[in-house]
Amino acid sequence: MHIDAGVPSERIPLSGASGYQGVGADIDIYPDGKDAAPLIGEVKGRADGSGWKIISRWLGINDLLFLVKDREPPLIVMPWPVHIRLIGKRR
């Protein structure tokens, strides 16, 4: 989907199970081009959405959801179109 959106990316062989390039991630995303360090991504899928239904409810109609834990940087959840909009601005 990143490639279709014009964002260079590549799926890690064996979905990260092999520890490819020293990490167990699923995808490398290159919003600043292939010569720059990639964003390293993990992908989790559930057919029925179990595990994150509450996250979807919290996000609601908003563009971004910030999950904040004391003394930690926030985690940010966003729908695909928002992600591509942000990544596209970086290219």
Short mmCIF file of N, CA, C and O in Angstrom, two decimals, residues 4-81:
data_model
loop_
_atom_site.label_atom_id
_atom_site.label_comp_id
_atom_site.label_asym_id
_atom_site.label_seq_id
_atom_site.Cartn_x
_atom_site.Cartn_y
_atom_site.Cartn_z
N ASP A 4 2.04 1.74 -3.57
CA ASP A 4 0.93 2.25 -4.37
C ASP A 4 0.70 3.74 -4.12
O ASP A 4 0.26 4.47 -5.01
N ALA A 5 1.02 4.21 -2.90
CA ALA A 5 0.87 5.63 -2.55
C ALA A 5 2.12 6.44 -2.90
O ALA A 5 2.19 7.63 -2.62
N GLY A 6 3.12 5.78 -3.50
CA GLY A 6 4.33 6.48 -3.91
C GLY A 6 5.37 6.62 -2.83
O GLY A 6 6.31 7.41 -2.95
N VAL A 7 5.22 5.86 -1.74
CA VAL A 7 6.19 5.90 -0.63
C VAL A 7 7.06 4.65 -0.71
O VAL A 7 6.55 3.53 -0.56
N PRO A 8 8.37 4.79 -0.95
CA PRO A 8 9.23 3.61 -1.02
C PRO A 8 9.17 2.81 0.27
O PRO A 8 9.21 3.38 1.37
N SER A 9 9.04 1.51 0.14
CA SER A 9 8.98 0.63 1.30
C SER A 9 9.31 -0.78 0.86
O SER A 9 9.32 -1.08 -0.33
N GLU A 10 9.57 -1.62 1.85
CA GLU A 10 9.79 -3.03 1.54
C GLU A 10 9.38 -3.88 2.73
O GLU A 10 9.58 -3.50 3.88
N ARG A 11 8.78 -5.02 2.40
CA ARG A 11 8.38 -5.97 3.42
C ARG A 11 9.61 -6.76 3.83
O ARG A 11 10.41 -7.18 2.98
N ILE A 12 9.76 -6.98 5.11
CA ILE A 12 10.91 -7.73 5.61
C ILE A 12 10.64 -9.23 5.38
O ILE A 12 9.54 -9.71 5.66
N PRO A 13 11.63 -9.96 4.89
CA PRO A 13 11.44 -11.40 4.65
C PRO A 13 10.96 -12.13 5.90
O PRO A 13 11.39 -11.82 7.01
N LEU A 14 10.05 -13.05 5.75
CA LEU A 14 9.48 -13.87 6.82
C LEU A 14 8.77 -13.04 7.87
O LEU A 14 8.70 -13.42 9.04
N SER A 15 8.27 -11.87 7.50
CA SER A 15 7.53 -10.99 8.41
C SER A 15 8.26 -10.72 9.71
O SER A 15 7.68 -10.67 10.77
N GLY A 16 9.57 -10.61 9.64
CA GLY A 16 10.35 -10.25 10.81
C GLY A 16 10.80 -11.43 11.64
O GLY A 16 11.61 -11.28 12.55
N ALA A 17 10.30 -12.62 11.37
CA ALA A 17 10.64 -13.79 12.18
C ALA A 17 12.12 -14.15 12.10
O ALA A 17 12.68 -14.75 13.01
N SER A 18 12.79 -13.73 11.03
CA SER A 18 14.19 -14.10 10.84
C SER A 18 15.16 -13.16 11.53
O SER A 18 16.35 -13.42 11.57
N GLY A 19 14.68 -12.05 12.08
CA GLY A 19 15.59 -11.08 12.68
C GLY A 19 16.42 -10.38 11.62
O GLY A 19 17.55 -9.98 11.85
N TYR A 20 15.85 -10.21 10.45
CA TYR A 20 16.50 -9.58 9.30
C TYR A 20 17.14 -8.25 9.71
O TYR A 20 16.52 -7.42 10.36
N GLN A 21 18.39 -8.05 9.35
CA GLN A 21 19.17 -6.85 9.64
C GLN A 21 19.15 -6.48 11.12
O GLN A 21 19.18 -5.32 11.51
N GLY A 22 19.06 -7.51 11.98
CA GLY A 22 19.14 -7.29 13.41
C GLY A 22 17.87 -6.83 14.09
O GLY A 22 17.88 -6.53 15.27
N VAL A 23 16.77 -6.74 13.35
CA VAL A 23 15.51 -6.33 13.97
C VAL A 23 14.42 -7.35 13.62
O VAL A 23 14.54 -8.08 12.66
N GLY A 24 13.38 -7.38 14.40
CA GLY A 24 12.28 -8.30 14.15
C GLY A 24 11.07 -7.60 13.56
O GLY A 24 9.95 -8.01 13.82
N ALA A 25 11.28 -6.54 12.81
CA ALA A 25 10.17 -5.75 12.27
C ALA A 25 9.60 -6.39 11.01
O ALA A 25 10.17 -7.33 10.46
N ASP A 26 8.46 -5.86 10.58
CA ASP A 26 7.77 -6.38 9.40
C ASP A 26 7.98 -5.57 8.14
O ASP A 26 7.86 -6.08 7.05
N ILE A 27 8.23 -4.25 8.29
CA ILE A 27 8.28 -3.39 7.11
C ILE A 27 9.26 -2.24 7.35
O ILE A 27 9.38 -1.73 8.45
N ASP A 28 9.99 -1.89 6.31
CA ASP A 28 10.82 -0.69 6.29
C ASP A 28 10.15 0.32 5.38
O ASP A 28 9.78 -0.01 4.25
N ILE A 29 9.99 1.56 5.85
CA ILE A 29 9.34 2.62 5.09
C ILE A 29 10.36 3.74 4.93
O ILE A 29 11.00 4.15 5.89
N TYR A 30 10.52 4.23 3.70
CA TYR A 30 11.54 5.23 3.38
C TYR A 30 10.89 6.56 2.96
O TYR A 30 10.92 6.92 1.79
N PRO A 31 10.33 7.31 3.92
CA PRO A 31 9.68 8.57 3.53
C PRO A 31 10.66 9.62 3.05
O PRO A 31 10.28 10.55 2.34
N ASP A 32 11.95 9.49 3.40
CA ASP A 32 12.97 10.46 2.98
C ASP A 32 13.85 9.91 1.87
O ASP A 32 14.92 10.44 1.61
N GLY A 33 13.42 8.82 1.22
CA GLY A 33 14.18 8.21 0.14
C GLY A 33 15.00 7.03 0.62
O GLY A 33 15.26 6.87 1.80
N LYS A 34 15.41 6.19 -0.33
CA LYS A 34 16.12 4.94 -0.02
C LYS A 34 17.50 5.17 0.57
O LYS A 34 18.06 4.26 1.18
N ASP A 35 18.07 6.37 0.42
CA ASP A 35 19.40 6.64 0.98
C ASP A 35 19.34 7.03 2.46
O ASP A 35 20.36 7.06 3.13
N ALA A 36 18.16 7.35 2.97
CA ALA A 36 17.99 7.74 4.37
C ALA A 36 17.57 6.53 5.20
O ALA A 36 17.07 5.53 4.67
N ALA A 37 17.78 6.62 6.49
CA ALA A 37 17.37 5.54 7.39
C ALA A 37 15.86 5.36 7.31
O ALA A 37 15.11 6.34 7.27
N PRO A 38 15.39 4.10 7.30
CA PRO A 38 13.95 3.87 7.18
C PRO A 38 13.24 4.02 8.52
O PRO A 38 13.85 3.95 9.59
N LEU A 39 11.93 4.19 8.43
CA LEU A 39 11.07 3.99 9.58
C LEU A 39 10.84 2.48 9.64
O LEU A 39 10.61 1.84 8.60
N ILE A 40 10.93 1.91 10.80
CA ILE A 40 10.80 0.46 10.95
C ILE A 40 9.43 0.17 11.55
O ILE A 40 9.08 0.72 12.59
N GLY A 41 8.66 -0.68 10.88
CA GLY A 41 7.29 -0.90 11.30
C GLY A 41 6.98 -2.33 11.67
O GLY A 41 7.57 -3.28 11.16
N GLU A 42 6.06 -2.46 12.57
CA GLU A 42 5.51 -3.76 12.99
C GLU A 42 4.06 -3.79 12.52
O GLU A 42 3.35 -2.78 12.60
N VAL A 43 3.61 -4.93 12.03
CA VAL A 43 2.25 -5.06 11.53
C VAL A 43 1.54 -6.15 12.34
O VAL A 43 2.07 -7.25 12.49
N LYS A 44 0.37 -5.83 12.84
CA LYS A 44 -0.46 -6.81 13.54
C LYS A 44 -1.83 -6.81 12.88
O LYS A 44 -2.41 -5.76 12.64
N GLY A 45 -2.34 -7.97 12.57
CA GLY A 45 -3.64 -8.07 11.93
C GLY A 45 -4.55 -9.02 12.68
O GLY A 45 -4.11 -10.03 13.21
N ARG A 46 -5.82 -8.67 12.72
CA ARG A 46 -6.85 -9.51 13.33
C ARG A 46 -8.08 -9.43 12.43
O ARG A 46 -8.58 -8.34 12.16
N ALA A 47 -8.58 -10.57 12.00
CA ALA A 47 -9.73 -10.59 11.10
C ALA A 47 -10.95 -9.93 11.73
O ALA A 47 -11.70 -9.21 11.06
N ASP A 48 -11.16 -10.14 13.02
CA ASP A 48 -12.35 -9.59 13.67
C ASP A 48 -12.07 -8.28 14.41
O ASP A 48 -12.96 -7.71 15.02
N GLY A 49 -10.82 -7.78 14.34
CA GLY A 49 -10.49 -6.53 15.01
C GLY A 49 -10.34 -6.65 16.51
O GLY A 49 -10.17 -5.64 17.19
N SER A 50 -10.42 -7.86 17.04
CA SER A 50 -10.28 -8.01 18.48
C SER A 50 -8.90 -7.53 18.92
O SER A 50 -7.93 -7.66 18.20
N GLY A 51 -8.86 -6.94 20.08
CA GLY A 51 -7.59 -6.42 20.57
C GLY A 51 -7.48 -4.92 20.41
O GLY A 51 -6.74 -4.28 21.14
N TRP A 52 -8.19 -4.33 19.47
CA TRP A 52 -8.11 -2.88 19.34
C TRP A 52 -9.46 -2.21 19.06
O TRP A 52 -9.53 -1.08 18.59
N LYS A 53 -10.52 -2.87 19.40
CA LYS A 53 -11.83 -2.25 19.24
C LYS A 53 -11.95 -0.99 20.10
O LYS A 53 -12.52 0.00 19.67
N ILE A 54 -11.40 -1.02 21.30
CA ILE A 54 -11.47 0.17 22.16
C ILE A 54 -10.65 1.31 21.58
O ILE A 54 -11.03 2.48 21.68
N ILE A 55 -9.52 0.98 20.93
CA ILE A 55 -8.71 2.02 20.30
C ILE A 55 -9.51 2.69 19.18
O ILE A 55 -9.51 3.91 19.06
N SER A 56 -10.21 1.90 18.39
CA SER A 56 -11.05 2.47 17.33
C SER A 56 -12.14 3.35 17.92
O SER A 56 -12.45 4.42 17.38
N ARG A 57 -12.71 2.92 19.03
CA ARG A 57 -13.74 3.72 19.67
C ARG A 57 -13.16 5.03 20.20
O ARG A 57 -13.77 6.09 20.05
N TRP A 58 -11.98 4.98 20.82
CA TRP A 58 -11.34 6.19 21.33
C TRP A 58 -10.99 7.15 20.19
O TRP A 58 -11.14 8.35 20.32
N LEU A 59 -10.51 6.61 19.07
CA LEU A 59 -10.18 7.45 17.92
C LEU A 59 -11.44 8.14 17.38
O LEU A 59 -11.41 9.33 17.07
N GLY A 60 -12.53 7.39 17.31
CA GLY A 60 -13.79 7.96 16.84
C GLY A 60 -13.63 8.59 15.46
O GLY A 60 -13.07 7.98 14.55
N ILE A 61 -14.08 9.83 15.31
CA ILE A 61 -14.01 10.52 14.02
C ILE A 61 -12.77 11.41 13.91
O ILE A 61 -12.62 12.16 12.96
N ASN A 62 -11.88 11.30 14.89
CA ASN A 62 -10.68 12.14 14.91
C ASN A 62 -9.62 11.61 13.96
O ASN A 62 -9.65 10.46 13.54
N ASP A 63 -8.67 12.46 13.62
CA ASP A 63 -7.57 12.07 12.74
C ASP A 63 -6.46 11.33 13.49
O ASP A 63 -5.77 10.49 12.91
N LEU A 64 -6.26 11.68 14.74
CA LEU A 64 -5.15 11.12 15.52
C LEU A 64 -5.62 10.78 16.93
O LEU A 64 -6.46 11.48 17.50
N LEU A 65 -5.04 9.72 17.49
CA LEU A 65 -5.27 9.34 18.88
C LEU A 65 -3.91 9.27 19.55
O LEU A 65 -3.02 8.55 19.09
N PHE A 66 -3.72 10.05 20.61
CA PHE A 66 -2.48 10.05 21.37
C PHE A 66 -2.69 9.23 22.63
O PHE A 66 -3.54 9.57 23.45
N LEU A 67 -1.92 8.15 22.78
CA LEU A 67 -1.99 7.30 23.96
C LEU A 67 -0.82 7.68 24.86
O LEU A 67 0.34 7.51 24.47
N VAL A 68 -1.14 8.21 26.03
CA VAL A 68 -0.11 8.79 26.90
C VAL A 68 0.04 7.96 28.17
O VAL A 68 -0.93 7.68 28.86
N LYS A 69 1.28 7.58 28.45
CA LYS A 69 1.65 6.89 29.69
C LYS A 69 2.59 7.83 30.45
O LYS A 69 3.44 8.48 29.83
N ASP A 70 2.45 7.90 31.76
CA ASP A 70 3.30 8.78 32.56
C ASP A 70 4.78 8.60 32.23
O ASP A 70 5.28 7.48 32.14
N ARG A 71 5.45 9.73 32.02
CA ARG A 71 6.90 9.80 31.80
C ARG A 71 7.38 9.01 30.58
O ARG A 71 8.50 8.53 30.54
N GLU A 72 6.50 8.84 29.60
CA GLU A 72 6.86 8.16 28.35
C GLU A 72 6.37 9.01 27.18
O GLU A 72 5.36 9.72 27.31
N PRO A 73 7.05 8.94 26.04
CA PRO A 73 6.52 9.64 24.87
C PRO A 73 5.20 9.00 24.44
O PRO A 73 5.02 7.79 24.60
N PRO A 74 4.27 9.78 23.91
CA PRO A 74 2.98 9.20 23.51
C PRO A 74 3.11 8.27 22.30
O PRO A 74 4.02 8.41 21.48
N LEU A 75 2.21 7.33 22.24
CA LEU A 75 2.02 6.52 21.04
C LEU A 75 0.92 7.19 20.24
O LEU A 75 -0.03 7.73 20.82
N ILE A 76 1.02 7.15 18.93
CA ILE A 76 0.04 7.83 18.09
C ILE A 76 -0.60 6.81 17.15
O ILE A 76 0.08 6.07 16.46
N VAL A 77 -1.92 6.80 17.16
CA VAL A 77 -2.71 5.94 16.29
C VAL A 77 -3.40 6.84 15.27
O VAL A 77 -3.93 7.88 15.63
N MET A 78 -3.36 6.42 14.00
CA MET A 78 -4.01 7.21 12.95
C MET A 78 -4.52 6.31 11.85
O MET A 78 -3.95 5.25 11.58
N PRO A 79 -5.59 6.72 11.19
CA PRO A 79 -6.08 5.97 10.03
C PRO A 79 -5.10 6.08 8.86
O PRO A 79 -4.29 7.02 8.78
N TRP A 80 -5.17 5.13 7.96
CA TRP A 80 -4.28 5.07 6.81
C TRP A 80 -4.20 6.38 6.02
O TRP A 80 -3.11 6.87 5.72
N PRO A 81 -5.33 7.01 5.67
CA PRO A 81 -5.23 8.26 4.89
C PRO A 81 -4.44 9.36 5.60
O PRO A 81 -3.73 10.14 4.95
#
